[in-house]
């Protein structure tokens, strides 16, 4: 299960790479060369959907990286902050969620 999680995370990171656009372009070119008659409006809609998904993924990745860079800088500036948090973005989403849940439980215990 852990390998599958890492694979899915890697695929998500890879799809935000500009090379993913070339893969879609190569796929469309092959489609047009091998079977141009099947390329109808539904095929164009499918390709448009794939491209929009890649655009959204890329924008989301850029925004996430910017937020992480800002948080890393804040953690470096704050001497009391844990250095371990600067590397939390390298963990799997489930690990991050578990860390956040643990932190929230400890904050609630302190507040009660």
C-alpha positions as a printed Julia matrix, in Angstrom:
112×3 Matrix{Float64}:
   0.0    0.0     0.0
   2.88   2.34    0.8
   4.41   1.82   -2.66
   1.06   2.63   -4.27
   0.81   5.86   -2.26
   4.29   6.91   -3.33
   3.51   6.02   -6.95
   0.32   8.1    -6.94
   2.15  11.06   -5.4
   4.89  10.75   -8.01
   2.33  10.68  -10.83
   0.71  13.82   -9.42
   4.07  15.59   -9.34
   4.97  14.36  -12.81
   1.7   15.59  -14.36
   2.58  19.11  -13.23
   5.78  18.92  -15.29
   5.81  20.59  -18.74
   6.81  17.24  -20.24
   3.26  16.03  -19.6
   2.04  18.47  -22.25
   4.44  16.91  -24.74
   3.1   13.46  -23.89
  -0.45  14.61  -24.67
   0.76  16.29  -27.87
   2.59  13.11  -28.92
  -0.54  11.07  -28.19
  -2.68  13.4   -30.33
  -0.12  13.3   -33.16
  -0.09   9.49  -33.09
  -3.87   9.43  -33.04
  -4.07  11.71  -36.06
  -1.48   9.69  -37.98
  -2.79   6.23  -37.13
  -6.54   6.8   -37.18
  -7.51  10.33  -38.28
 -11.13   9.38  -39.06
 -11.83   8.6   -35.42
 -10.71  12.08  -34.33
 -14.11  13.75  -34.02
 -15.59  16.35  -31.68
 -15.63  13.84  -28.82
 -11.92  13.23  -29.27
 -11.28  16.97  -29.33
 -13.31  17.32  -26.12
 -11.28  14.54  -24.5
  -8.0   16.19  -25.44
  -9.28  19.57  -24.21
 -10.22  17.95  -20.89
  -6.76  16.4   -20.55
  -5.07  19.69  -21.32
  -7.21  21.64  -18.87
  -6.45  19.03  -16.21
  -2.73  19.52  -16.84
  -3.09  23.33  -16.69
  -4.94  23.09  -13.39
  -2.43  20.6   -11.99
   0.47  22.86  -12.98
  -1.11  25.98  -11.46
  -1.95  24.07   -8.28
   1.6   22.75   -8.0
   3.06  26.24   -8.52
   0.82  27.67   -5.81
   1.65  24.86   -3.42
   5.38  25.3    -3.99
   5.1   29.04   -3.36
   3.24  28.48   -0.08
   5.83  25.92    0.99
   8.69  28.28    0.2
   7.07  31.03    2.28
   6.39  28.68    5.18
   9.94  27.33    5.05
  11.25  30.88    5.32
   8.98  31.6     8.28
  10.07  28.41   10.01
  13.72  29.32    9.47
  13.12  32.81   10.87
  11.31  31.57   13.98
  13.9   30.06   16.28
  11.34  28.08   18.33
   9.94  26.24   15.3
  10.8   22.62   14.68
  13.18  21.97   11.78
  11.28  18.75   11.05
   8.39  20.8     9.71
  10.51  22.17    6.87
  10.63  18.66    5.41
   6.97  17.68    5.94
   6.14  18.42    2.29
   8.29  15.44    1.31
   5.98  13.07    3.21
   2.94  11.28    1.85
  -0.44  13.02    2.3
  -1.61  10.42    4.84
   1.49  11.02    6.98
   0.92  14.77    6.87
  -2.74  14.32    7.85
  -1.73  12.09   10.77
   0.81  14.72   11.91
  -1.81  17.48   11.72
  -4.39  15.37   13.59
  -1.86  14.63   16.32
  -1.0   18.32   16.59
  -4.68  19.3    16.79
  -5.3   16.73   19.56
  -2.4   18.11   21.6
  -3.64  21.69   21.11
  -7.13  20.69   22.26
  -5.69  18.97   25.37
  -3.77  22.14   26.24
  -6.89  24.3    25.69
  -9.06  22.05   27.9
